[in-house]
PDB file of C-alpha atoms in Angstrom:
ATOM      1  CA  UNK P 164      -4.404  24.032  31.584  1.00 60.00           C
ATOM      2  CA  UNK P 165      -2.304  26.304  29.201  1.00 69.00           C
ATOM      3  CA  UNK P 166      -3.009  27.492  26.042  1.00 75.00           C
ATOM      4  CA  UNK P 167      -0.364  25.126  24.484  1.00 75.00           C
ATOM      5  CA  UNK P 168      -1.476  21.902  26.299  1.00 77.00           C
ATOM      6  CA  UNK P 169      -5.082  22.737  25.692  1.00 80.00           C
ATOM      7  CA  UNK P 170      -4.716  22.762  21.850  1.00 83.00           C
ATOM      8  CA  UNK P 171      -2.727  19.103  21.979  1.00 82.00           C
ATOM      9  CA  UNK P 172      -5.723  17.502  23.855  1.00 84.00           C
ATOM     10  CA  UNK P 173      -8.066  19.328  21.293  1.00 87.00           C
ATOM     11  CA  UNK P 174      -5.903  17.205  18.312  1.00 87.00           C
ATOM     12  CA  UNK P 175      -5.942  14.222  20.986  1.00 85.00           C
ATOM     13  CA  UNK P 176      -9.858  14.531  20.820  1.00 87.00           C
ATOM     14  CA  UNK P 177     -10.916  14.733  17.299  1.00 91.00           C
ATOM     15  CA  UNK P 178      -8.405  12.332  16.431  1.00 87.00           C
ATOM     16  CA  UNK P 179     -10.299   9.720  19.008  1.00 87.00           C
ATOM     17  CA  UNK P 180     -13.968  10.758  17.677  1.00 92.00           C
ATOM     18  CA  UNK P 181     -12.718  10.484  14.045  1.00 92.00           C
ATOM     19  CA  UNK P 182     -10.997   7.092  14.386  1.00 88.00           C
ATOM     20  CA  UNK P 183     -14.037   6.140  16.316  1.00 91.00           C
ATOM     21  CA  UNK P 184     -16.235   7.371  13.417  1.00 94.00           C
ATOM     22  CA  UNK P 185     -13.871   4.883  11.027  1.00 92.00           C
ATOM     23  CA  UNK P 186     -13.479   2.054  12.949  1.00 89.00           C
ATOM     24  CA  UNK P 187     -17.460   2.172  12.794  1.00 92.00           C
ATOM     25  CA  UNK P 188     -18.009   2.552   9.292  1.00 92.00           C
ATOM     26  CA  UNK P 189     -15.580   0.055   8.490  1.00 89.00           C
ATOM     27  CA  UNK P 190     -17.119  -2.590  10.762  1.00 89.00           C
ATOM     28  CA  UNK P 191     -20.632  -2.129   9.411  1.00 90.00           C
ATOM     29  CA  UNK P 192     -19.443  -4.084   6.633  1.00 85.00           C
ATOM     30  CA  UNK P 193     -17.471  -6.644   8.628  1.00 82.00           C
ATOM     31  CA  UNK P 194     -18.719 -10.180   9.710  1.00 81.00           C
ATOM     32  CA  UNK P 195     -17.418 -12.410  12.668  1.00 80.00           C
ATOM     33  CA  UNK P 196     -14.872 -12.050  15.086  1.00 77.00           C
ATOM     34  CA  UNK P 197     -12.617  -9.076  12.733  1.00 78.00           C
ATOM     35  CA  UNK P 198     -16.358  -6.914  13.007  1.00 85.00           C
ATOM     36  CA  UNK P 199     -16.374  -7.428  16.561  1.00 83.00           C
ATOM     37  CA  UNK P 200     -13.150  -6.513  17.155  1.00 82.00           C
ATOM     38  CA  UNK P 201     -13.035  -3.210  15.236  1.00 84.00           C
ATOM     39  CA  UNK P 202     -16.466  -2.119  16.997  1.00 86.00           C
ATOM     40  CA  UNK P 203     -14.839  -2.744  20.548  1.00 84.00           C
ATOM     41  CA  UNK P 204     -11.909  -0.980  19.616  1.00 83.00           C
ATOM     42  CA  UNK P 205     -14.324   1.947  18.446  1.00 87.00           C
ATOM     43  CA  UNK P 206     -15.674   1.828  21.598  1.00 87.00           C
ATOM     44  CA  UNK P 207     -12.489   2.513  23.534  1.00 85.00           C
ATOM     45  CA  UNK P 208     -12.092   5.252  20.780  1.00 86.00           C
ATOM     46  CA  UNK P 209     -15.373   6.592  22.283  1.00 90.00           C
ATOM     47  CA  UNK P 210     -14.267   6.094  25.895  1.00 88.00           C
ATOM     48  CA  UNK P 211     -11.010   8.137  25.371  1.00 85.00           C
ATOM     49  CA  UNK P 212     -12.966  11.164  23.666  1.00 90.00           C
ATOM     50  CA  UNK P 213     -15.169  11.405  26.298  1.00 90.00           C
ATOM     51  CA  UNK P 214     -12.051  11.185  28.887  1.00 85.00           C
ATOM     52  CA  UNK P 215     -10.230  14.628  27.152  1.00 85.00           C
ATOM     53  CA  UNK P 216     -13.730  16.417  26.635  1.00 89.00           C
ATOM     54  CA  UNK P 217     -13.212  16.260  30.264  1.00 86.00           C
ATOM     55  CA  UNK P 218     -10.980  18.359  30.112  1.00 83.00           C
ATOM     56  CA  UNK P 219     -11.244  20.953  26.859  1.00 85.00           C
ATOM     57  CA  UNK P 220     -15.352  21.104  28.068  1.00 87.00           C
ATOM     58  CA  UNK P 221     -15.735  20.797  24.180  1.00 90.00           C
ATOM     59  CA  UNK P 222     -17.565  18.681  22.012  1.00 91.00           C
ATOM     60  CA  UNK P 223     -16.041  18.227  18.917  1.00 92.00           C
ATOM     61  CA  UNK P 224     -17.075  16.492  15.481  1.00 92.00           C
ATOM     62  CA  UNK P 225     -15.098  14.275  13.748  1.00 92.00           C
ATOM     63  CA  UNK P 226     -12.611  15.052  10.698  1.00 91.00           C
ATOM     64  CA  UNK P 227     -15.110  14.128   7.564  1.00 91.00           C
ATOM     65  CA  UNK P 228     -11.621  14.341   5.311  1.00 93.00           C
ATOM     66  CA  UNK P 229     -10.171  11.515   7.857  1.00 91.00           C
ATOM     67  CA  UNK P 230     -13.269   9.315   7.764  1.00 92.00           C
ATOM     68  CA  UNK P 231     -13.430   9.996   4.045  1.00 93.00           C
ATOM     69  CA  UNK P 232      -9.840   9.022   3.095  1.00 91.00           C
ATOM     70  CA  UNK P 233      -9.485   6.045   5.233  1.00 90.00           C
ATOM     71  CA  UNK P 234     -12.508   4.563   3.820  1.00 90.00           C
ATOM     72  CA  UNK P 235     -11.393   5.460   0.332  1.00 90.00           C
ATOM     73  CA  UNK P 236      -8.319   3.673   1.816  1.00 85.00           C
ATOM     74  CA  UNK P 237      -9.814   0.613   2.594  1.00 84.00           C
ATOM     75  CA  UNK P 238     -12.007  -0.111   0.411  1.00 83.00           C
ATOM     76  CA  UNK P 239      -9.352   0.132  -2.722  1.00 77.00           C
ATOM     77  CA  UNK P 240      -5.704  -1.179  -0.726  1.00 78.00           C
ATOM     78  CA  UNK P 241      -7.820  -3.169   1.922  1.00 79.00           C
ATOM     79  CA  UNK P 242      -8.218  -3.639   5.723  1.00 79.00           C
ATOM     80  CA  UNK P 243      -4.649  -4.465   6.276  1.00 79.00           C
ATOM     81  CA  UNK P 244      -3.211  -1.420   4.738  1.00 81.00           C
ATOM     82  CA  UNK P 245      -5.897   1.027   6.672  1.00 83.00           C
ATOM     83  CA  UNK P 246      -5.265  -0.446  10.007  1.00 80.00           C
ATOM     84  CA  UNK P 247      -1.527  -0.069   9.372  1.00 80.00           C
ATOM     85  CA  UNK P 248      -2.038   3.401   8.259  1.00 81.00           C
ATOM     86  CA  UNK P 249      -4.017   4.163  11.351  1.00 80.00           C
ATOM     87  CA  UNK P 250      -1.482   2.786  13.343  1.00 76.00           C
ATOM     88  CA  UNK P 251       1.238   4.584  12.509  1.00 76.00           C
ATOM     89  CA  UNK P 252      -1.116   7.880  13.275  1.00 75.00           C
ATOM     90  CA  UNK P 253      -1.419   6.445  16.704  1.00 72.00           C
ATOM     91  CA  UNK P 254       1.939   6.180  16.916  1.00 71.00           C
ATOM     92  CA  UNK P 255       2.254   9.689  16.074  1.00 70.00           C
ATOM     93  CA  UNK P 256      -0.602  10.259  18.814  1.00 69.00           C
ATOM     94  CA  UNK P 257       1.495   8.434  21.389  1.00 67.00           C
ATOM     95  CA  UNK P 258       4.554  10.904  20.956  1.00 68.00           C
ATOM     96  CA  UNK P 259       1.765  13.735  22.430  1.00 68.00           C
ATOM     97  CA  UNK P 260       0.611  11.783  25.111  1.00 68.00           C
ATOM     98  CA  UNK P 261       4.416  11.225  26.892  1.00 66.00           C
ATOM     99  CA  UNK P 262       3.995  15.085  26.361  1.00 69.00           C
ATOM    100  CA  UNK P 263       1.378  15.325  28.710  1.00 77.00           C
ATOM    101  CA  UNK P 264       1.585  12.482  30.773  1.00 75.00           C
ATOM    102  CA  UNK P 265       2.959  14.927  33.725  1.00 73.00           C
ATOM    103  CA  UNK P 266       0.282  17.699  33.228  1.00 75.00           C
ATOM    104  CA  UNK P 267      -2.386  14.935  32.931  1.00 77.00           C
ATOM    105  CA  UNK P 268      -2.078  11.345  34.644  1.00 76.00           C
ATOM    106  CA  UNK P 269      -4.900  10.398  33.550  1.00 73.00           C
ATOM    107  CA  UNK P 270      -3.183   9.834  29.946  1.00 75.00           C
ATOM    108  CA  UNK P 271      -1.359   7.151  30.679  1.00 76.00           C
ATOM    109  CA  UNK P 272      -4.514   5.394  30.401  1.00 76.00           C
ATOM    110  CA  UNK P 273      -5.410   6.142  27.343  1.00 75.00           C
ATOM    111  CA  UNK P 274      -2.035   5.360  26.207  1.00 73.00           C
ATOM    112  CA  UNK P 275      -1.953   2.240  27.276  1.00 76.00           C
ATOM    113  CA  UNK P 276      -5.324   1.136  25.500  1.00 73.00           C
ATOM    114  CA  UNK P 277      -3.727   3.141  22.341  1.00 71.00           C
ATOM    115  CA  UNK P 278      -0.585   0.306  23.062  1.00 69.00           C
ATOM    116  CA  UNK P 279      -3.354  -2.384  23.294  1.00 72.00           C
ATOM    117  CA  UNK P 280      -5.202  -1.750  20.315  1.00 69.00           C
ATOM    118  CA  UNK P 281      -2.019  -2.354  18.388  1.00 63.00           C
ATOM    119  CA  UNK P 282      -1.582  -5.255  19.357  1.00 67.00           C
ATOM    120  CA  UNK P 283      -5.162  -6.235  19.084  1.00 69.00           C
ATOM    121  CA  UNK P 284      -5.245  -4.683  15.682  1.00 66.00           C
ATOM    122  CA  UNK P 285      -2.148  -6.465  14.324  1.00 62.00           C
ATOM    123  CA  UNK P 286      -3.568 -10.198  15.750  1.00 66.00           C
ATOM    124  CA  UNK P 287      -7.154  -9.796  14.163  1.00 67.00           C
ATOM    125  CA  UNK P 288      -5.420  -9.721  10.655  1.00 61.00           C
ATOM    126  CA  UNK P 289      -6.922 -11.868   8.588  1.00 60.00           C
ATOM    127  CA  UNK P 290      -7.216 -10.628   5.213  1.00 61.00           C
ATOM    128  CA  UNK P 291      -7.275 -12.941   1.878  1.00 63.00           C
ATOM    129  CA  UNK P 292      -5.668 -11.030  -0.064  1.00 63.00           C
ATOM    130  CA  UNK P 293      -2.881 -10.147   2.418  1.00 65.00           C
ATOM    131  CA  UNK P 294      -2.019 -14.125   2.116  1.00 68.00           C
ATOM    132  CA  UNK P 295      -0.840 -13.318  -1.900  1.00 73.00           C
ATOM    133  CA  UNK P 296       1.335 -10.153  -1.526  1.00 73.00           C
ATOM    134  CA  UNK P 297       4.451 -12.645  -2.349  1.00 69.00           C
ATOM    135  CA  UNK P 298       2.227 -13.793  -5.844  1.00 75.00           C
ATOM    136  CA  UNK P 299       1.838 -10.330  -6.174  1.00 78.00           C
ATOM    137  CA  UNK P 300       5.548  -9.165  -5.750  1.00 77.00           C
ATOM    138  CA  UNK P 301       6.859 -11.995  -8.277  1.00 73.00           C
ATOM    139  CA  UNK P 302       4.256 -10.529 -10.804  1.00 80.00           C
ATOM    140  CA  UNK P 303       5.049  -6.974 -10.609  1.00 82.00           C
ATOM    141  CA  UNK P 304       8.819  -7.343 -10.311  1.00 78.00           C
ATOM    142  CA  UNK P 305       9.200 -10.172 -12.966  1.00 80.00           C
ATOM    143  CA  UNK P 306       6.824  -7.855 -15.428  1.00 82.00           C
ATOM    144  CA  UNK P 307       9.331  -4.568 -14.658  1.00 83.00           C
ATOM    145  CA  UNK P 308      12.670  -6.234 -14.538  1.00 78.00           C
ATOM    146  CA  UNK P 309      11.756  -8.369 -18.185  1.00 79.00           C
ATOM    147  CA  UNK P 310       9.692  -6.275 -19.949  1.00 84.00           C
ATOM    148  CA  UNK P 311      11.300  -2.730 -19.326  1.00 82.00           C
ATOM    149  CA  UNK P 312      14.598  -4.761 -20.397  1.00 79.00           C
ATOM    150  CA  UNK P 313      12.694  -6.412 -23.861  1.00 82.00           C
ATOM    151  CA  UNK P 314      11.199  -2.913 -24.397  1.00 85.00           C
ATOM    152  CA  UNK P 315      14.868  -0.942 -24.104  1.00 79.00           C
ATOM    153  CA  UNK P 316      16.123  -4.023 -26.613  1.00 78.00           C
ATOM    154  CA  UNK P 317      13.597  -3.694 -28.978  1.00 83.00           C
ATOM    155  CA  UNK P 318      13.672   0.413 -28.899  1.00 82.00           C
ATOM    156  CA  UNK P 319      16.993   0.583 -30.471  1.00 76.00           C
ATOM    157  CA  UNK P 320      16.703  -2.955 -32.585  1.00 75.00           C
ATOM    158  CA  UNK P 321      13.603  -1.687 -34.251  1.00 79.00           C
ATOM    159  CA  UNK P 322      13.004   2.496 -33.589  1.00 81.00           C
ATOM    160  CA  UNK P 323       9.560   1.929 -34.987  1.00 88.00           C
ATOM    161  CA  UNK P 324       7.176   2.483 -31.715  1.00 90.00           C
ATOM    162  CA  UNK P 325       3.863   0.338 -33.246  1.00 90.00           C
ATOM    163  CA  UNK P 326       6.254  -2.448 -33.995  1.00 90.00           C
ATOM    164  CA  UNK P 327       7.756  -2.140 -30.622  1.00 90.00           C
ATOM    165  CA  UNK P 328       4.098  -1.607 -28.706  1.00 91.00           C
ATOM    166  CA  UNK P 329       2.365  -4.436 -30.722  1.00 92.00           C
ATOM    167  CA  UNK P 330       5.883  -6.671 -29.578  1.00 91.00           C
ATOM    168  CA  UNK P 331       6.184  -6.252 -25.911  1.00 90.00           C
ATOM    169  CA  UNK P 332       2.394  -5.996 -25.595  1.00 92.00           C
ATOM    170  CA  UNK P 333       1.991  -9.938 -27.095  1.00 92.00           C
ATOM    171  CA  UNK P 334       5.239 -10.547 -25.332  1.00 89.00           C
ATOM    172  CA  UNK P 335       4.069  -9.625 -22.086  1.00 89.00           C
ATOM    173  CA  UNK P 336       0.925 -11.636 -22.306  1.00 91.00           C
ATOM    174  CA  UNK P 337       2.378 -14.501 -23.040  1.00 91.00           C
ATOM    175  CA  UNK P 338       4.790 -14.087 -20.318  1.00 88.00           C
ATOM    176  CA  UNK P 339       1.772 -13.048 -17.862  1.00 88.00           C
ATOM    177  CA  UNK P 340       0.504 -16.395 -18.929  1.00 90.00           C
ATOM    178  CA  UNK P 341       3.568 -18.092 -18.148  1.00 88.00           C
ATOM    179  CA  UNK P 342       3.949 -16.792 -14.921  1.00 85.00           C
ATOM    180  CA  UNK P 343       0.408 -17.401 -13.572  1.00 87.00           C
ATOM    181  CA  UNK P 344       0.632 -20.982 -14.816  1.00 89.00           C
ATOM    182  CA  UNK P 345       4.247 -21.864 -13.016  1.00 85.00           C
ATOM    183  CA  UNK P 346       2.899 -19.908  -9.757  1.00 82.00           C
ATOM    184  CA  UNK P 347       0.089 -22.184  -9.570  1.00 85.00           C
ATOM    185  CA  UNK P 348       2.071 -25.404 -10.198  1.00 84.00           C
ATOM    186  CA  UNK P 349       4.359 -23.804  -7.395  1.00 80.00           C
ATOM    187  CA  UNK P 350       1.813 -23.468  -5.338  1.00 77.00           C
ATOM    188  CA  UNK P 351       0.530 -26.674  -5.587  1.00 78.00           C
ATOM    189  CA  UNK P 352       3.385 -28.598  -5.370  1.00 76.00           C
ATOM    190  CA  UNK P 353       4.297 -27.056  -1.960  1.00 69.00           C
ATOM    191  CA  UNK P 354       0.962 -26.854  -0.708  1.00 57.00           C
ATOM    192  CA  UNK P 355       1.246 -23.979   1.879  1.00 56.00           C
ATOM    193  CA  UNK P 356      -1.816 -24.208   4.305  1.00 54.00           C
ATOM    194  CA  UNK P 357      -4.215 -21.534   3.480  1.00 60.00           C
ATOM    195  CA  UNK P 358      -3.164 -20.823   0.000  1.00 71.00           C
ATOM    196  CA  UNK P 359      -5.289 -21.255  -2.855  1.00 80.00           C
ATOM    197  CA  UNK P 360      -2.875 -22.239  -6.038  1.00 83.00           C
ATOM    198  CA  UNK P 361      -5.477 -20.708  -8.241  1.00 86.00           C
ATOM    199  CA  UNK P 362      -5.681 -18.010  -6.292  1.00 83.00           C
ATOM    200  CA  UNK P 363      -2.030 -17.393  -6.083  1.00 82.00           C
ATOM    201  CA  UNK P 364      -1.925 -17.790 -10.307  1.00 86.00           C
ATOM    202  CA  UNK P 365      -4.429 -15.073 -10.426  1.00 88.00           C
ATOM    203  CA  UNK P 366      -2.924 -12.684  -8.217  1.00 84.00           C
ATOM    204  CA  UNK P 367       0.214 -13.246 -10.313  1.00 86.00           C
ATOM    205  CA  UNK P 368      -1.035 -12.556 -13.524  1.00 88.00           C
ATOM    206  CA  UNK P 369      -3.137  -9.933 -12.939  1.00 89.00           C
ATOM    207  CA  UNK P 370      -0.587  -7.797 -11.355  1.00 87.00           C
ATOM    208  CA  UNK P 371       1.667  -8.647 -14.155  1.00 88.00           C
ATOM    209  CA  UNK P 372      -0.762  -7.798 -16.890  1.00 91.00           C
ATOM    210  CA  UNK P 373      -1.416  -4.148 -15.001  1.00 89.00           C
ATOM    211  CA  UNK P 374       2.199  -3.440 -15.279  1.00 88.00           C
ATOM    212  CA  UNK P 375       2.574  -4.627 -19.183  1.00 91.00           C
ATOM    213  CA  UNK P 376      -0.474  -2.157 -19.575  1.00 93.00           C
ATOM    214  CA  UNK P 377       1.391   0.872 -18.239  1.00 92.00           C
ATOM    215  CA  UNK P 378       4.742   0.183 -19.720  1.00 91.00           C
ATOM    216  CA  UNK P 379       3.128  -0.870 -23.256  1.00 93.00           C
ATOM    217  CA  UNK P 380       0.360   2.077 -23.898  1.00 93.00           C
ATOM    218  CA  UNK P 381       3.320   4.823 -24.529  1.00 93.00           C
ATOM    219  CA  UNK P 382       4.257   2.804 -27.642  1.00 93.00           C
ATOM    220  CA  UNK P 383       0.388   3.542 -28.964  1.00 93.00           C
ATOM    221  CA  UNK P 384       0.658   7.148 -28.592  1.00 90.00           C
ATOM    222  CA  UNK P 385       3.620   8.788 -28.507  1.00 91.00           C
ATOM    223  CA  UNK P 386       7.303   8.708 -30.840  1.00 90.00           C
ATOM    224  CA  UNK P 387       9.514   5.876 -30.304  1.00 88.00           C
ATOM    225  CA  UNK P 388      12.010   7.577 -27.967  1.00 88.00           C
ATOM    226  CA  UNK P 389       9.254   9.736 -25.747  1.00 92.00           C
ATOM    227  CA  UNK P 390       7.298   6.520 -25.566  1.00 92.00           C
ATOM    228  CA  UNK P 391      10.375   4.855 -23.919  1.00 88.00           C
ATOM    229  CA  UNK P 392      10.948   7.681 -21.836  1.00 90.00           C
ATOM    230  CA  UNK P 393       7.499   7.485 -20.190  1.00 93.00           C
ATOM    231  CA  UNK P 394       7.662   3.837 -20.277  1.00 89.00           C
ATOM    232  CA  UNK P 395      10.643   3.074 -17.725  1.00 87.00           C
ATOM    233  CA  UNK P 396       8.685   6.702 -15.738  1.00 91.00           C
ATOM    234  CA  UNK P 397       5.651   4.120 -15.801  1.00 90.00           C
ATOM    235  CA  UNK P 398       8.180   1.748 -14.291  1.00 87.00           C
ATOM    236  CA  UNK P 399       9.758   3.907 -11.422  1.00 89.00           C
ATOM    237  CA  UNK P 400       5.701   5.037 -10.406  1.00 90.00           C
ATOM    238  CA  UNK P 401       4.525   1.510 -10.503  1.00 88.00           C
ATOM    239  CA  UNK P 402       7.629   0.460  -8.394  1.00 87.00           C
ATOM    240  CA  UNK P 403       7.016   3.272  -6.198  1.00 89.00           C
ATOM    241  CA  UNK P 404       3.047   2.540  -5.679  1.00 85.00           C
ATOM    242  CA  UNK P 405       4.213  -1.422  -5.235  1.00 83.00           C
ATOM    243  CA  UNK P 406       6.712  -0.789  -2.518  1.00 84.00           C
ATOM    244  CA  UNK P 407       4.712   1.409  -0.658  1.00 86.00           C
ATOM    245  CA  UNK P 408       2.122  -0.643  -0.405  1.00 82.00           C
ATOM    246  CA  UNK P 409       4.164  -3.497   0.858  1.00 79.00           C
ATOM    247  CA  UNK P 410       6.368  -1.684   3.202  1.00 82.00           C
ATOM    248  CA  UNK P 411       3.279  -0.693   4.946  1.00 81.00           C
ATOM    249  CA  UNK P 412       1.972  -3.736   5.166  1.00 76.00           C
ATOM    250  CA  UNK P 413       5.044  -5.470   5.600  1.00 75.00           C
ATOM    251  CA  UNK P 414       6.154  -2.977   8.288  1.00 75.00           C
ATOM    252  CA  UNK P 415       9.493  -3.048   6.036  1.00 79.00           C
ATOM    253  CA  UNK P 416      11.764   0.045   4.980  1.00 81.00           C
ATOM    254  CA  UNK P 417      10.336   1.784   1.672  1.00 85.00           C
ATOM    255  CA  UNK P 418      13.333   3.086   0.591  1.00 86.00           C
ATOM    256  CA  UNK P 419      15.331  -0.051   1.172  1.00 84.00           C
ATOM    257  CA  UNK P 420      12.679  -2.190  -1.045  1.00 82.00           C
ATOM    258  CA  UNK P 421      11.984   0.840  -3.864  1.00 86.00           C
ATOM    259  CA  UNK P 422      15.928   1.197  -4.402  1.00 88.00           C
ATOM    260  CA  UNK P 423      16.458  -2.783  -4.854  1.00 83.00           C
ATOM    261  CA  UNK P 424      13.721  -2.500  -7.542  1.00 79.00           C
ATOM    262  CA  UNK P 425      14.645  -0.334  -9.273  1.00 83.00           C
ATOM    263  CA  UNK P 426      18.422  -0.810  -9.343  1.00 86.00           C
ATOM    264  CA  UNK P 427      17.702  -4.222 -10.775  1.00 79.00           C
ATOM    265  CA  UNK P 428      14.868  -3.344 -13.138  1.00 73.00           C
ATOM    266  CA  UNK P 429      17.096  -0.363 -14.620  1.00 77.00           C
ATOM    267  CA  UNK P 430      20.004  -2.416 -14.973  1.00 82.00           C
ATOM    268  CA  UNK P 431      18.551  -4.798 -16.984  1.00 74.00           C
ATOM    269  CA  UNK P 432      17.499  -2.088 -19.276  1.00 69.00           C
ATOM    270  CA  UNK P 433      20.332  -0.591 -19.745  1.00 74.00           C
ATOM    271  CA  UNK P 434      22.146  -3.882 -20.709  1.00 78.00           C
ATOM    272  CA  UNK P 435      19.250  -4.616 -23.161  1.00 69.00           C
ATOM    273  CA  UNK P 436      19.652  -1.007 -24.695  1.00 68.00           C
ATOM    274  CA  UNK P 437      23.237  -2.175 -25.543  1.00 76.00           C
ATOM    275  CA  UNK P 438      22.207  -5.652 -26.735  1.00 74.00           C
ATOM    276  CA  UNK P 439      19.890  -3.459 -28.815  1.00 66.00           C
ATOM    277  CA  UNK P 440      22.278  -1.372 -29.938  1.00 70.00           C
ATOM    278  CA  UNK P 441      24.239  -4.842 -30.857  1.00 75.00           C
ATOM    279  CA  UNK P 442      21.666  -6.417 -32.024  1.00 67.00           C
ATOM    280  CA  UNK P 443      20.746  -3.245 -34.963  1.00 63.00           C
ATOM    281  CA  UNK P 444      24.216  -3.358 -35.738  1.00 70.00           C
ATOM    282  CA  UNK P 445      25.585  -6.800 -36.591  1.00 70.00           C
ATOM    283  CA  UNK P 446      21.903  -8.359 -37.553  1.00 65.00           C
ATOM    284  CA  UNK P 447      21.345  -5.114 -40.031  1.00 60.00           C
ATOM    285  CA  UNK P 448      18.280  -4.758 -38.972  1.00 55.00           C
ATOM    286  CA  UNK P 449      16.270  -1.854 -40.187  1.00 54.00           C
ATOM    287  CA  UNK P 450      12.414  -1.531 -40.143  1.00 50.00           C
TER     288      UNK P 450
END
């Protein structure tokens, strides 16, 4: 074996201890059939190490960074998003093994469990939260696209940043309200099988209220126009952190869902600044 292929089957190998050494952890605080699924798949994790240690006649320990990030992963975005995560590094895995395959036949193998585990992976999903990621999109994108275009409207009608904090922050409460009430009478009325309407009307509004947090606080501590500035920034990161999260999840394109979001959240502030700008004008307000 050369000096080249010998250092891919070295990656190949830690990569198959370390997801082994994940799989396990996260299991451990699994029940039922999703715990027994993870700890077979570890298993095969195990089987493939031992396979390329054949080869490198090296025992290797796994990446504590890896194991430490996925489990950070996990434990705040959830199972779904990990396993996702981990499957697009086997994907990434897979590209080294049609390397290799002619040096080492033995690989196809191993690439074909890799294949299986994906498939395995993407049936045992089964996580409650995953079943409220379309509660969760209405409340994020409703909060951005209304309350970043109320904020830009009241920015230029008022130019007083308490007055416009104190505004959008009871506006977007009552609006968090709104929504988590209608999502639940939504949800109700259709009755989709597995969905919990009160569920659904708290995923809602919480995700809602987390975004009027972010866009609201610049208003408490910083000049009118800065506080606006960082406000519709708060709106581009929480878009960004949103869409990522779904597109993962969702297997969907990131930069297809981010632009959409914000091309519609933006636009709706920018008319707002000029109904603002209206509004300041002809009403003669001045506080």
């Amino acid at each position: 074996m050369d000096r080249d292929l010998k250092s891919v089957v070295l990656d190949l190998q830690r990569s198959e201890i370390t997801q082994y050494a994940v799989y396990m952890s996260i299991a451990q605080r699994l029940k039922g059939a999703n715990k027994r699924i993870l700890e077979n798949i570890a298993r095969d994790e195990l089987k493939h190490y031992e396979k390329w240690k054949e080869y490198t006649g090296r025992d290797l320990k796994p990446s504590r960074w890896e194991i430490f990030k996925y489990i950070l992963i996990e434990k705040v975005l959830g199972l779904t998003f990990v396993i996702k995560m981990m499957e697009k590094a086997e994907e990434k895995a897979e590209e080294h093994y049609e390397r290799i395959l002619d040096a080492i036949p033995s690989a196809k193998e191993v690439l074909e469990d890799e294949k299986r585990h994906e498939r395995t992976l993407v049936k045992m999903i089964d996580e409650n939260r995953l079943k409220y990621i379309s509660s969760m999109i209405l409340g994020v994108s409703d909060a951005i696209v209304e309350l970043t275009g109320a904020i830009a409207g009241m920015t230029f009608a008022f130019r007083n940043s308490s007055i416009v904090g104190i505004a959008a922050m009871i506006t977007g409460i009552a609006a968090a309200l709104s929504m988590s009430v209608s999502e639940y009478l939504s949800q109700k009325s259709e009755s989709k099988e597995g969905k919990s309407p009160l569920s659904a009307a708290f995923y809602t509004g919480i995700a809602y209220m987390l975004a009027v947090f972010f866009l609201v606080v610049p208003f408490f501590t910083f000049s009118i126009f800065i506080a606006l500035a960082f406000s519709l920034l708060s709106a581009l990161v929480i878009i960004a952190i949103f869409t990522f999260f779904v597109s993962v999840v969702k297997e969907k394109s990131f930069k297809g869902l981010f632009l959409e979001m914000s091309i519609l959240s933006f636009s709706v502030a920018g008319l707002s600044f000029i109904i603002g700008i209206i509004a300041r004008r002809f009403l003669g307000v001045d506080i």
